[in-house]
Amino acid sequence: MVVKSVLAGLCLAGLSSMAMAQGDPQPYGKGFDSWNFSRVKEASGVTNCRAFRRVGGRDDIMAMRTDGYSYLSVRAEGRNGKFPKSIVVPLREPANGMQWDITIAADGKRMWVALPPAAIEIIAAKGGYSMLLGGSEDRDDVNLGKSAPAAWKRVKECVVASGG
């Protein structure tokens, strides 16, 4: 069953890759449970595959590029700059559990959390994450929902189908 879904994803990707031009976002497969999928070829030649959804005024993104760079993104709500010594924790993680100490970047509109693909895999499996912004008392809890693991799987399929 897994092989069938991967092959189906690769076939869909093959059909849409012929039409993909630099800078033009292309849908990648059919969306589900509020998640939609796209890929875009960036000027550098790298393809960015994204799972995105809008729920309750939130814009959640899980993404990975064909060069291996992966990230999470939410609205910045006016936050701007870099936030070193920030912490990202999977939802429902016990005290003294897993966490990543990172720098979070924001441009006033979006915040980006660059994490290894394996970390995003864990966060998707837990259904979300909490961000504690370094140098402030800001905390943001992001619930990605029960379909987050399937959405992240589609992102990885897109990366493979796009040459990553």
PDB file of C-alpha atoms in Angstrom, residues 13-14 22 56 62 65-66 69 84 87 96 120 122 134-135 146 158 164:
ATOM      1  CA  ALA A  13       4.847  14.736  -9.755  1.00  0.00           C
ATOM      2  CA  GLY A  14       6.100  13.602 -13.143  1.00  0.00           C
ATOM      3  CA  GLN A  22      11.004  28.838 -12.362  1.00  0.00           C
ATOM      4  CA  GLY A  56      -8.659  29.564  12.452  1.00  0.00           C
ATOM      5  CA  MET A  62       5.905  22.568   6.660  1.00  0.00           C
ATOM      6  CA  ARG A  65      13.739  21.990  -0.516  1.00  0.00           C
ATOM      7  CA  THR A  66      15.608  19.656  -2.823  1.00  0.00           C
ATOM      8  CA  TYR A  69      16.893  22.615   3.817  1.00  0.00           C
ATOM      9  CA  PRO A  84      18.686  33.530  18.965  1.00  0.00           C
ATOM     10  CA  ILE A  87      13.431  26.847  21.780  1.00  0.00           C
ATOM     11  CA  ASN A  96      13.090  17.633  30.196  1.00  0.00           C
ATOM     12  CA  ILE A 120       9.968  18.011  11.535  1.00  0.00           C
ATOM     13  CA  ILE A 122       8.864  14.146  15.072  1.00  0.00           C
ATOM     14  CA  GLY A 134      14.698  33.867  22.708  1.00  0.00           C
ATOM     15  CA  GLY A 135      15.105  37.241  24.383  1.00  0.00           C
ATOM     16  CA  LYS A 146      -3.744  14.683  13.217  1.00  0.00           C
ATOM     17  CA  CYS A 158       7.549  15.923  -3.605  1.00  0.00           C
ATOM     18  CA  GLY A 164      16.093  15.835  -4.117  1.00  0.00           C
TER      19      GLY A 164
END
